[in-house]
mmCIF file of C-alpha atoms in Angstrom:
data_model
loop_
_atom_site.group_PDB
_atom_site.id
_atom_site.type_symbol
_atom_site.label_atom_id
_atom_site.label_comp_id
_atom_site.label_asym_id
_atom_site.label_seq_id
_atom_site.Cartn_x
_atom_site.Cartn_y
_atom_site.Cartn_z
ATOM 1 C CA UNK M 269 -139.813 58.623 21.488
ATOM 2 C CA UNK M 270 -137.639 61.440 19.917
ATOM 3 C CA UNK M 271 -136.517 62.460 23.832
ATOM 4 C CA UNK M 272 -135.384 59.548 24.354
ATOM 5 C CA UNK M 273 -133.434 59.638 21.233
ATOM 6 C CA UNK M 274 -131.660 62.813 21.817
ATOM 7 C CA UNK M 275 -130.551 61.785 25.229
ATOM 8 C CA UNK M 276 -129.096 59.034 23.858
ATOM 9 C CA UNK M 277 -127.541 60.801 21.041
ATOM 10 C CA UNK M 278 -125.986 63.156 23.577
ATOM 11 C CA UNK M 279 -124.733 60.217 25.810
ATOM 12 C CA UNK M 280 -122.742 58.662 22.840
ATOM 13 C CA UNK M 281 -121.526 61.786 21.610
ATOM 14 C CA UNK M 282 -120.082 62.363 25.026
ATOM 15 C CA UNK M 283 -118.512 59.298 25.454
ATOM 16 C CA UNK M 284 -116.766 59.597 21.808
ATOM 17 C CA UNK M 285 -115.814 62.880 22.716
ATOM 18 C CA UNK M 286 -114.034 61.792 26.074
ATOM 19 C CA UNK M 287 -112.598 58.858 24.253
ATOM 20 C CA UNK M 288 -111.431 60.924 21.786
ATOM 21 C CA UNK M 289 -109.575 63.239 24.347
ATOM 22 C CA UNK M 290 -108.346 60.749 26.344
ATOM 23 C CA UNK M 291 -106.226 58.934 23.566
ATOM 24 C CA UNK M 292 -104.340 62.465 23.058
ATOM 25 C CA UNK M 293 -102.772 62.342 26.244
ATOM 26 C CA UNK M 294 -102.509 58.501 26.575
ATOM 27 C CA UNK M 295 -100.112 58.430 23.220
ATOM 28 C CA UNK M 296 -98.214 61.846 24.485
ATOM 29 C CA UNK M 297 -97.597 59.565 27.794
ATOM 30 C CA UNK M 298 -96.541 56.605 25.127
ATOM 31 C CA UNK M 299 -94.081 59.014 23.560
ATOM 32 C CA UNK M 300 -92.276 60.599 26.856
ATOM 33 C CA UNK M 301 -91.600 57.001 27.924
ATOM 34 C CA UNK M 302 -90.296 55.631 24.457
ATOM 35 C CA UNK M 303 -92.865 53.534 23.488
ATOM 36 C CA UNK M 304 -91.953 51.738 20.066
ATOM 37 C CA UNK M 305 -93.605 53.901 17.226
ATOM 38 C CA UNK M 306 -95.200 50.657 15.990
ATOM 39 C CA UNK M 307 -97.272 50.028 19.645
ATOM 40 C CA UNK M 308 -98.780 53.920 19.457
ATOM 41 C CA UNK M 309 -101.489 52.739 17.504
ATOM 42 C CA UNK M 310 -102.579 50.133 20.077
ATOM 43 C CA UNK M 311 -102.245 52.952 23.168
ATOM 44 C CA UNK M 312 -104.867 54.633 21.162
ATOM 45 C CA UNK M 313 -106.969 52.450 20.495
ATOM 46 C CA UNK M 314 -107.295 50.726 24.242
ATOM 47 C CA UNK M 315 -108.027 54.233 25.280
ATOM 48 C CA UNK M 316 -110.766 55.121 22.037
ATOM 49 C CA UNK M 317 -112.109 51.189 23.464
ATOM 50 C CA UNK M 318 -112.628 53.271 26.922
ATOM 51 C CA UNK M 319 -111.699 50.062 28.805
ATOM 52 C CA UNK M 320 -108.195 51.961 30.268
ATOM 53 C CA UNK M 321 -110.298 55.276 30.994
ATOM 54 C CA UNK M 322 -112.896 53.679 32.686
ATOM 55 C CA UNK M 323 -110.590 52.569 35.526
#
């Protein structure tokens, strides 16, 4: 059971790491294209949800 738990934790930490570092360039591109500041949070949230990064 412990081995499966380790694999699951490693997978989830990898996903969290990937989502976090994908949000950084998403916000950067939003800043380059003059997205309103109120929408920057939503740009990051879409990437953090993993939906946009999976495509």
